[in-house]
Amino acid sequence: MQTSVFEDQGALARELARRITDAIRQSPAIVLGLPTGRTPIKLYDELARQTAGRASWARVRTFNLDEFVGIPASHPSSYRQFMEQHLFRHVDAAPEHLNFLDGTAPDLEAECRRYEAAIDAAGGIDLQILGIGTNGHIGFNEPGPELAARTHRVTLTHETRVSNAGLFGGNVEQVPVEALSMGMATILHARRIVLVATGGRKASCVQQTINGPLTTMLPASFLQLHPDAEVMVDREAAARLEGATSR
Ligand code: PGA
């Protein structure tokens, strides 16, 4: 897998935002797969800044990776609100082109099927941006004896709920126990994938993602199978990679 190491989070965000802006200019109806979490906040900031006046979001279509079960779209802790706050309200995106899983749908299995069909109808994801959990999860595909291929309902690990507590006033008990997430095949079918990781907490999972064996115990390791997947990291997240030099 191609790996790019950056001096710091800011340099990484600027470069990835530049590439996404160019991609939107080249393909105005591009289909983007987007993550939430702390890692992409700087990226979204940069992206809003760089696309302003240079690239229109009017025809861009987006699919977010995951959403909590039981949290309505209007709830301040939903991933939809996160995206509104950090990206969508700052760009000229068309609301009907912004796709989210609905964690309050009466039939969650049908909701997962609807999402897969919507991705297919859009022609598939052109560029999927991913974060990574310290446990190696991508989307909410948590480590375990098996992984699900398609969009599905998941039980979150305690570690993942702790890392999302910030969205719920710091109270881990308030973080839902379940979520809906794109599956591993949904992610791996994207034409291009960029995984972003920053900070020393991610050094170990990044090292295993790139150099470790393929294992369901580290879902991100399956990115090694993708023909066009790149890992973009800052120096701290690259700490365990041998011979990595930053740009
Ligand atoms: P983080 O989360 O960006 O807040 O570290 C990433 C993830 O869990 O996928």
PDB file of N, CA, C and O in Angstrom, residues 20 32-45 47-48 57 60-68 72-93 95 97-101 115 127-131 167:
ATOM      1  N   ILE A  20      -8.731  16.337  -3.158  1.00  0.00           N
ATOM      2  CA  ILE A  20     -10.186  16.166  -3.288  1.00  0.00           C
ATOM      3  C   ILE A  20     -10.765  17.328  -4.101  1.00  0.00           C
ATOM      4  O   ILE A  20     -11.639  17.130  -4.948  1.00  0.00           O
ATOM      5  N   LEU A  32     -18.340  10.593  -3.202  1.00  0.00           N
ATOM      6  CA  LEU A  32     -17.368  10.506  -2.111  1.00  0.00           C
ATOM      7  C   LEU A  32     -17.933   9.681  -0.960  1.00  0.00           C
ATOM      8  O   LEU A  32     -19.100   9.832  -0.597  1.00  0.00           O
ATOM      9  N   GLY A  33     -17.089   8.846  -0.372  1.00  0.00           N
ATOM     10  CA  GLY A  33     -17.436   8.155   0.873  1.00  0.00           C
ATOM     11  C   GLY A  33     -16.727   8.895   1.996  1.00  0.00           C
ATOM     12  O   GLY A  33     -15.526   9.161   1.890  1.00  0.00           O
ATOM     13  N   LEU A  34     -17.461   9.272   3.048  1.00  0.00           N
ATOM     14  CA  LEU A  34     -16.875  10.165   4.053  1.00  0.00           C
ATOM     15  C   LEU A  34     -16.963   9.610   5.473  1.00  0.00           C
ATOM     16  O   LEU A  34     -17.959   9.001   5.852  1.00  0.00           O
ATOM     17  N   PRO A  35     -15.919   9.866   6.269  1.00  0.00           N
ATOM     18  CA  PRO A  35     -15.901   9.426   7.662  1.00  0.00           C
ATOM     19  C   PRO A  35     -16.232  10.560   8.634  1.00  0.00           C
ATOM     20  O   PRO A  35     -16.196  11.733   8.266  1.00  0.00           O
ATOM     21  N   THR A  36     -16.516  10.204   9.869  1.00  0.00           N
ATOM     22  CA  THR A  36     -16.596  11.176  10.964  1.00  0.00           C
ATOM     23  C   THR A  36     -15.436  10.888  11.914  1.00  0.00           C
ATOM     24  O   THR A  36     -14.562  10.078  11.596  1.00  0.00           O
ATOM     25  N   GLY A  37     -15.429  11.506  13.085  1.00  0.00           N
ATOM     26  CA  GLY A  37     -14.329  11.299  14.040  1.00  0.00           C
ATOM     27  C   GLY A  37     -13.511  12.570  14.163  1.00  0.00           C
ATOM     28  O   GLY A  37     -13.758  13.551  13.455  1.00  0.00           O
ATOM     29  N   ARG A  38     -12.535  12.538  15.068  1.00  0.00           N
ATOM     30  CA  ARG A  38     -11.708  13.742  15.267  1.00  0.00           C
ATOM     31  C   ARG A  38     -10.754  13.957  14.102  1.00  0.00           C
ATOM     32  O   ARG A  38     -10.450  15.074  13.723  1.00  0.00           O
ATOM     33  N   THR A  39     -10.270  12.842  13.525  1.00  0.00           N
ATOM     34  CA  THR A  39      -9.230  12.942  12.494  1.00  0.00           C
ATOM     35  C   THR A  39      -9.641  13.813  11.300  1.00  0.00           C
ATOM     36  O   THR A  39      -8.846  14.643  10.881  1.00  0.00           O
ATOM     37  N   PRO A  40     -10.846  13.647  10.740  1.00  0.00           N
ATOM     38  CA  PRO A  40     -11.147  14.419   9.524  1.00  0.00           C
ATOM     39  C   PRO A  40     -11.557  15.872   9.763  1.00  0.00           C
ATOM     40  O   PRO A  40     -11.809  16.594   8.795  1.00  0.00           O
ATOM     41  N   ILE A  41     -11.625  16.332  11.009  1.00  0.00           N
ATOM     42  CA  ILE A  41     -12.121  17.692  11.258  1.00  0.00           C
ATOM     43  C   ILE A  41     -11.271  18.724  10.524  1.00  0.00           C
ATOM     44  O   ILE A  41     -11.787  19.609   9.832  1.00  0.00           O
ATOM     45  N   LYS A  42      -9.954  18.576  10.639  1.00  0.00           N
ATOM     46  CA  LYS A  42      -9.052  19.521   9.960  1.00  0.00           C
ATOM     47  C   LYS A  42      -9.195  19.410   8.443  1.00  0.00           C
ATOM     48  O   LYS A  42      -9.142  20.403   7.730  1.00  0.00           O
ATOM     49  N   LEU A  43      -9.360  18.185   7.964  1.00  0.00           N
ATOM     50  CA  LEU A  43      -9.533  17.972   6.529  1.00  0.00           C
ATOM     51  C   LEU A  43     -10.774  18.717   6.033  1.00  0.00           C
ATOM     52  O   LEU A  43     -10.736  19.399   5.004  1.00  0.00           O
ATOM     53  N   TYR A  44     -11.902  18.582   6.767  1.00  0.00           N
ATOM     54  CA  TYR A  44     -13.143  19.209   6.324  1.00  0.00           C
ATOM     55  C   TYR A  44     -13.019  20.738   6.341  1.00  0.00           C
ATOM     56  O   TYR A  44     -13.533  21.423   5.450  1.00  0.00           O
ATOM     57  N   ASP A  45     -12.317  21.233   7.350  1.00  0.00           N
ATOM     58  CA  ASP A  45     -12.026  22.667   7.432  1.00  0.00           C
ATOM     59  C   ASP A  45     -11.303  23.158   6.178  1.00  0.00           C
ATOM     60  O   ASP A  45     -11.693  24.141   5.557  1.00  0.00           O
ATOM     61  N   LEU A  47     -11.044  21.600   3.350  1.00  0.00           N
ATOM     62  CA  LEU A  47     -11.806  21.309   2.142  1.00  0.00           C
ATOM     63  C   LEU A  47     -12.811  22.436   1.876  1.00  0.00           C
ATOM     64  O   LEU A  47     -12.970  22.879   0.738  1.00  0.00           O
ATOM     65  N   ALA A  48     -13.472  22.909   2.928  1.00  0.00           N
ATOM     66  CA  ALA A  48     -14.421  24.014   2.766  1.00  0.00           C
ATOM     67  C   ALA A  48     -13.662  25.250   2.289  1.00  0.00           C
ATOM     68  O   ALA A  48     -14.128  25.982   1.404  1.00  0.00           O
ATOM     69  N   TRP A  57     -19.797  22.047  -4.986  1.00  0.00           N
ATOM     70  CA  TRP A  57     -20.301  20.792  -4.433  1.00  0.00           C
ATOM     71  C   TRP A  57     -21.703  20.474  -4.953  1.00  0.00           C
ATOM     72  O   TRP A  57     -22.287  19.464  -4.570  1.00  0.00           O
ATOM     73  N   VAL A  60     -21.854  17.057  -6.351  1.00  0.00           N
ATOM     74  CA  VAL A  60     -21.118  16.010  -5.618  1.00  0.00           C
ATOM     75  C   VAL A  60     -22.104  15.173  -4.817  1.00  0.00           C
ATOM     76  O   VAL A  60     -23.033  15.702  -4.204  1.00  0.00           O
ATOM     77  N   ARG A  61     -21.909  13.868  -4.832  1.00  0.00           N
ATOM     78  CA  ARG A  61     -22.744  12.981  -4.027  1.00  0.00           C
ATOM     79  C   ARG A  61     -21.899  12.366  -2.921  1.00  0.00           C
ATOM     80  O   ARG A  61     -20.742  12.020  -3.169  1.00  0.00           O
ATOM     81  N   THR A  62     -22.451  12.278  -1.729  1.00  0.00           N
ATOM     82  CA  THR A  62     -21.665  11.731  -0.619  1.00  0.00           C
ATOM     83  C   THR A  62     -22.439  10.623   0.093  1.00  0.00           C
ATOM     84  O   THR A  62     -23.671  10.639   0.153  1.00  0.00           O
ATOM     85  N   PHE A  63     -21.678   9.685   0.625  1.00  0.00           N
ATOM     86  CA  PHE A  63     -22.229   8.614   1.459  1.00  0.00           C
ATOM     87  C   PHE A  63     -21.400   8.550   2.727  1.00  0.00           C
ATOM     88  O   PHE A  63     -20.185   8.308   2.652  1.00  0.00           O
ATOM     89  N   ASN A  64     -22.029   8.786   3.874  1.00  0.00           N
ATOM     90  CA  ASN A  64     -21.266   8.625   5.111  1.00  0.00           C
ATOM     91  C   ASN A  64     -21.180   7.159   5.488  1.00  0.00           C
ATOM     92  O   ASN A  64     -22.047   6.356   5.158  1.00  0.00           O
ATOM     93  N   LEU A  65     -20.088   6.845   6.177  1.00  0.00           N
ATOM     94  CA  LEU A  65     -19.780   5.445   6.477  1.00  0.00           C
ATOM     95  C   LEU A  65     -20.746   4.792   7.456  1.00  0.00           C
ATOM     96  O   LEU A  65     -21.020   3.596   7.344  1.00  0.00           O
ATOM     97  N   ASP A  66     -21.185   5.551   8.441  1.00  0.00           N
ATOM     98  CA  ASP A  66     -21.914   4.903   9.536  1.00  0.00           C
ATOM     99  C   ASP A  66     -22.767   5.908  10.304  1.00  0.00           C
ATOM    100  O   ASP A  66     -22.654   7.115  10.111  1.00  0.00           O
ATOM    101  N   GLU A  67     -23.626   5.375  11.150  1.00  0.00           N
ATOM    102  CA  GLU A  67     -24.495   6.220  11.999  1.00  0.00           C
ATOM    103  C   GLU A  67     -24.918   5.384  13.210  1.00  0.00           C
ATOM    104  O   GLU A  67     -25.000   4.155  13.138  1.00  0.00           O
ATOM    105  N   PHE A  68     -25.186   6.082  14.309  1.00  0.00           N
ATOM    106  CA  PHE A  68     -25.643   5.389  15.525  1.00  0.00           C
ATOM    107  C   PHE A  68     -27.085   4.915  15.380  1.00  0.00           C
ATOM    108  O   PHE A  68     -27.902   5.607  14.775  1.00  0.00           O
ATOM    109  N   PRO A  72     -31.743  10.147  16.076  1.00  0.00           N
ATOM    110  CA  PRO A  72     -32.311  10.765  14.868  1.00  0.00           C
ATOM    111  C   PRO A  72     -31.344  11.758  14.221  1.00  0.00           C
ATOM    112  O   PRO A  72     -30.453  12.289  14.893  1.00  0.00           O
ATOM    113  N   ALA A  73     -31.557  12.005  12.933  1.00  0.00           N
ATOM    114  CA  ALA A  73     -30.670  12.890  12.166  1.00  0.00           C
ATOM    115  C   ALA A  73     -30.548  14.265  12.815  1.00  0.00           C
ATOM    116  O   ALA A  73     -29.500  14.900  12.750  1.00  0.00           O
ATOM    117  N   SER A  74     -31.634  14.719  13.463  1.00  0.00           N
ATOM    118  CA  SER A  74     -31.640  16.075  14.033  1.00  0.00           C
ATOM    119  C   SER A  74     -30.913  16.137  15.380  1.00  0.00           C
ATOM    120  O   SER A  74     -30.664  17.215  15.912  1.00  0.00           O
ATOM    121  N   HIS A  75     -30.556  14.992  15.958  1.00  0.00           N
ATOM    122  CA  HIS A  75     -29.920  14.956  17.287  1.00  0.00           C
ATOM    123  C   HIS A  75     -28.517  15.558  17.201  1.00  0.00           C
ATOM    124  O   HIS A  75     -27.764  15.231  16.290  1.00  0.00           O
ATOM    125  N   PRO A  76     -28.139  16.413  18.153  1.00  0.00           N
ATOM    126  CA  PRO A  76     -26.824  17.065  18.066  1.00  0.00           C
ATOM    127  C   PRO A  76     -25.645  16.083  18.063  1.00  0.00           C
ATOM    128  O   PRO A  76     -24.560  16.433  17.583  1.00  0.00           O
ATOM    129  N   SER A  77     -25.846  14.860  18.565  1.00  0.00           N
ATOM    130  CA  SER A  77     -24.737  13.896  18.602  1.00  0.00           C
ATOM    131  C   SER A  77     -24.709  12.977  17.383  1.00  0.00           C
ATOM    132  O   SER A  77     -23.857  12.088  17.293  1.00  0.00           O
ATOM    133  N   SER A  78     -25.660  13.164  16.440  1.00  0.00           N
ATOM    134  CA  SER A  78     -25.663  12.263  15.281  1.00  0.00           C
ATOM    135  C   SER A  78     -24.492  12.587  14.369  1.00  0.00           C
ATOM    136  O   SER A  78     -23.972  13.708  14.358  1.00  0.00           O
ATOM    137  N   TYR A  79     -24.078  11.611  13.593  1.00  0.00           N
ATOM    138  CA  TYR A  79     -23.003  11.844  12.638  1.00  0.00           C
ATOM    139  C   TYR A  79     -23.466  12.792  11.535  1.00  0.00           C
ATOM    140  O   TYR A  79     -22.678  13.511  10.952  1.00  0.00           O
ATOM    141  N   ARG A  80     -24.745  12.784  11.258  1.00  0.00           N
ATOM    142  CA  ARG A  80     -25.254  13.725  10.255  1.00  0.00           C
ATOM    143  C   ARG A  80     -25.007  15.167  10.716  1.00  0.00           C
ATOM    144  O   ARG A  80     -24.540  16.009   9.956  1.00  0.00           O
ATOM    145  N   GLN A  81     -25.310  15.424  11.991  1.00  0.00           N
ATOM    146  CA  GLN A  81     -25.073  16.791  12.509  1.00  0.00           C
ATOM    147  C   GLN A  81     -23.586  17.115  12.526  1.00  0.00           C
ATOM    148  O   GLN A  81     -23.180  18.251  12.294  1.00  0.00           O
ATOM    149  N   PHE A  82     -22.770  16.112  12.822  1.00  0.00           N
ATOM    150  CA  PHE A  82     -21.311  16.315  12.771  1.00  0.00           C
ATOM    151  C   PHE A  82     -20.910  16.794  11.383  1.00  0.00           C
ATOM    152  O   PHE A  82     -20.151  17.756  11.225  1.00  0.00           O
ATOM    153  N   MET A  83     -21.427  16.145  10.356  1.00  0.00           N
ATOM    154  CA  MET A  83     -21.066  16.512   8.981  1.00  0.00           C
ATOM    155  C   MET A  83     -21.599  17.898   8.612  1.00  0.00           C
ATOM    156  O   MET A  83     -20.935  18.667   7.928  1.00  0.00           O
ATOM    157  N   GLU A  84     -22.810  18.203   9.087  1.00  0.00           N
ATOM    158  CA  GLU A  84     -23.372  19.540   8.840  1.00  0.00           C
ATOM    159  C   GLU A  84     -22.452  20.592   9.443  1.00  0.00           C
ATOM    160  O   GLU A  84     -22.095  21.579   8.800  1.00  0.00           O
ATOM    161  N   GLN A  85     -22.088  20.347  10.696  1.00  0.00           N
ATOM    162  CA  GLN A  85     -21.293  21.320  11.432  1.00  0.00           C
ATOM    163  C   GLN A  85     -19.901  21.516  10.836  1.00  0.00           C
ATOM    164  O   GLN A  85     -19.418  22.634  10.713  1.00  0.00           O
ATOM    165  N   HIS A  86     -19.258  20.402  10.464  1.00  0.00           N
ATOM    166  CA  HIS A  86     -17.857  20.503  10.046  1.00  0.00           C
ATOM    167  C   HIS A  86     -17.656  20.696   8.547  1.00  0.00           C
ATOM    168  O   HIS A  86     -16.614  21.161   8.132  1.00  0.00           O
ATOM    169  N   LEU A  87     -18.662  20.301   7.733  1.00  0.00           N
ATOM    170  CA  LEU A  87     -18.446  20.445   6.298  1.00  0.00           C
ATOM    171  C   LEU A  87     -19.652  21.007   5.548  1.00  0.00           C
ATOM    172  O   LEU A  87     -19.558  22.050   4.904  1.00  0.00           O
ATOM    173  N   PHE A  88     -20.773  20.309   5.619  1.00  0.00           N
ATOM    174  CA  PHE A  88     -21.834  20.587   4.648  1.00  0.00           C
ATOM    175  C   PHE A  88     -22.403  22.002   4.729  1.00  0.00           C
ATOM    176  O   PHE A  88     -22.759  22.589   3.717  1.00  0.00           O
ATOM    177  N   ARG A  89     -22.489  22.572   5.950  1.00  0.00           N
ATOM    178  CA  ARG A  89     -23.068  23.922   6.001  1.00  0.00           C
ATOM    179  C   ARG A  89     -22.101  24.995   5.489  1.00  0.00           C
ATOM    180  O   ARG A  89     -22.474  26.135   5.304  1.00  0.00           O
ATOM    181  N   HIS A  90     -20.850  24.587   5.258  1.00  0.00           N
ATOM    182  CA  HIS A  90     -19.851  25.553   4.784  1.00  0.00           C
ATOM    183  C   HIS A  90     -19.618  25.484   3.279  1.00  0.00           C
ATOM    184  O   HIS A  90     -18.784  26.205   2.756  1.00  0.00           O
ATOM    185  N   VAL A  91     -20.315  24.563   2.588  1.00  0.00           N
ATOM    186  CA  VAL A  91     -20.112  24.407   1.146  1.00  0.00           C
ATOM    187  C   VAL A  91     -21.476  24.444   0.458  1.00  0.00           C
ATOM    188  O   VAL A  91     -22.517  24.385   1.118  1.00  0.00           O
ATOM    189  N   ASP A  92     -21.459  24.515  -0.882  1.00  0.00           N
ATOM    190  CA  ASP A  92     -22.726  24.630  -1.616  1.00  0.00           C
ATOM    191  C   ASP A  92     -23.286  23.256  -2.001  1.00  0.00           C
ATOM    192  O   ASP A  92     -23.748  23.058  -3.118  1.00  0.00           O
ATOM    193  N   ALA A  93     -23.245  22.320  -1.053  1.00  0.00           N
ATOM    194  CA  ALA A  93     -23.728  20.962  -1.332  1.00  0.00           C
ATOM    195  C   ALA A  93     -25.253  20.945  -1.441  1.00  0.00           C
ATOM    196  O   ALA A  93     -25.935  21.739  -0.788  1.00  0.00           O
ATOM    197  N   PRO A  95     -28.583  19.160  -0.481  1.00  0.00           N
ATOM    198  CA  PRO A  95     -28.980  18.196   0.552  1.00  0.00           C
ATOM    199  C   PRO A  95     -29.434  16.848  -0.009  1.00  0.00           C
ATOM    200  O   PRO A  95     -29.178  15.800   0.597  1.00  0.00           O
ATOM    201  N   HIS A  97     -28.253  15.199  -2.306  1.00  0.00           N
ATOM    202  CA  HIS A  97     -27.123  14.367  -2.739  1.00  0.00           C
ATOM    203  C   HIS A  97     -26.288  13.856  -1.566  1.00  0.00           C
ATOM    204  O   HIS A  97     -25.273  13.190  -1.775  1.00  0.00           O
ATOM    205  N   LEU A  98     -26.689  14.194  -0.335  1.00  0.00           N
ATOM    206  CA  LEU A  98     -25.909  13.813   0.841  1.00  0.00           C
ATOM    207  C   LEU A  98     -26.596  12.630   1.511  1.00  0.00           C
ATOM    208  O   LEU A  98     -27.722  12.752   2.006  1.00  0.00           O
ATOM    209  N   ASN A  99     -25.961  11.493   1.478  1.00  0.00           N
ATOM    210  CA  ASN A  99     -26.608  10.261   1.937  1.00  0.00           C
ATOM    211  C   ASN A  99     -26.092   9.813   3.307  1.00  0.00           C
ATOM    212  O   ASN A  99     -24.886   9.773   3.548  1.00  0.00           O
ATOM    213  N   PHE A 100     -27.059   9.435   4.149  1.00  0.00           N
ATOM    214  CA  PHE A 100     -26.743   8.932   5.490  1.00  0.00           C
ATOM    215  C   PHE A 100     -27.585   7.700   5.767  1.00  0.00           C
ATOM    216  O   PHE A 100     -28.702   7.592   5.270  1.00  0.00           O
ATOM    217  N   LEU A 101     -27.053   6.841   6.609  1.00  0.00           N
ATOM    218  CA  LEU A 101     -27.863   5.761   7.141  1.00  0.00           C
ATOM    219  C   LEU A 101     -28.796   6.356   8.192  1.00  0.00           C
ATOM    220  O   LEU A 101     -28.413   7.275   8.914  1.00  0.00           O
ATOM    221  N   TYR A 115     -29.427   1.434   1.614  1.00  0.00           N
ATOM    222  CA  TYR A 115     -28.165   2.180   1.479  1.00  0.00           C
ATOM    223  C   TYR A 115     -27.278   1.544   0.418  1.00  0.00           C
ATOM    224  O   TYR A 115     -26.698   2.235  -0.409  1.00  0.00           O
ATOM    225  N   LEU A 127     -14.251   7.774  -4.476  1.00  0.00           N
ATOM    226  CA  LEU A 127     -13.153   8.020  -3.531  1.00  0.00           C
ATOM    227  C   LEU A 127     -13.687   7.871  -2.111  1.00  0.00           C
ATOM    228  O   LEU A 127     -14.579   8.627  -1.702  1.00  0.00           O
ATOM    229  N   GLN A 128     -13.153   6.901  -1.410  1.00  0.00           N
ATOM    230  CA  GLN A 128     -13.571   6.656  -0.029  1.00  0.00           C
ATOM    231  C   GLN A 128     -12.476   7.143   0.916  1.00  0.00           C
ATOM    232  O   GLN A 128     -11.337   6.683   0.836  1.00  0.00           O
ATOM    233  N   ILE A 129     -12.825   8.099   1.780  1.00  0.00           N
ATOM    234  CA  ILE A 129     -11.891   8.545   2.814  1.00  0.00           C
ATOM    235  C   ILE A 129     -12.224   7.767   4.086  1.00  0.00           C
ATOM    236  O   ILE A 129     -13.402   7.625   4.435  1.00  0.00           O
ATOM    237  N   LEU A 130     -11.201   7.288   4.781  1.00  0.00           N
ATOM    238  CA  LEU A 130     -11.421   6.519   6.002  1.00  0.00           C
ATOM    239  C   LEU A 130     -10.577   7.064   7.147  1.00  0.00           C
ATOM    240  O   LEU A 130      -9.435   7.491   6.931  1.00  0.00           O
ATOM    241  N   GLY A 131     -11.120   6.979   8.368  1.00  0.00           N
ATOM    242  CA  GLY A 131     -10.303   7.094   9.568  1.00  0.00           C
ATOM    243  C   GLY A 131     -10.031   5.680  10.032  1.00  0.00           C
ATOM    244  O   GLY A 131     -10.439   4.705   9.383  1.00  0.00           O
ATOM    245  N   LEU A 167     -18.858  13.125  21.839  1.00  0.00           N
ATOM    246  CA  LEU A 167     -20.065  13.572  21.126  1.00  0.00           C
ATOM    247  C   LEU A 167     -21.282  13.578  22.042  1.00  0.00           C
ATOM    248  O   LEU A 167     -22.312  14.149  21.711  1.00  0.00           O
TER     249      LEU A 167
END
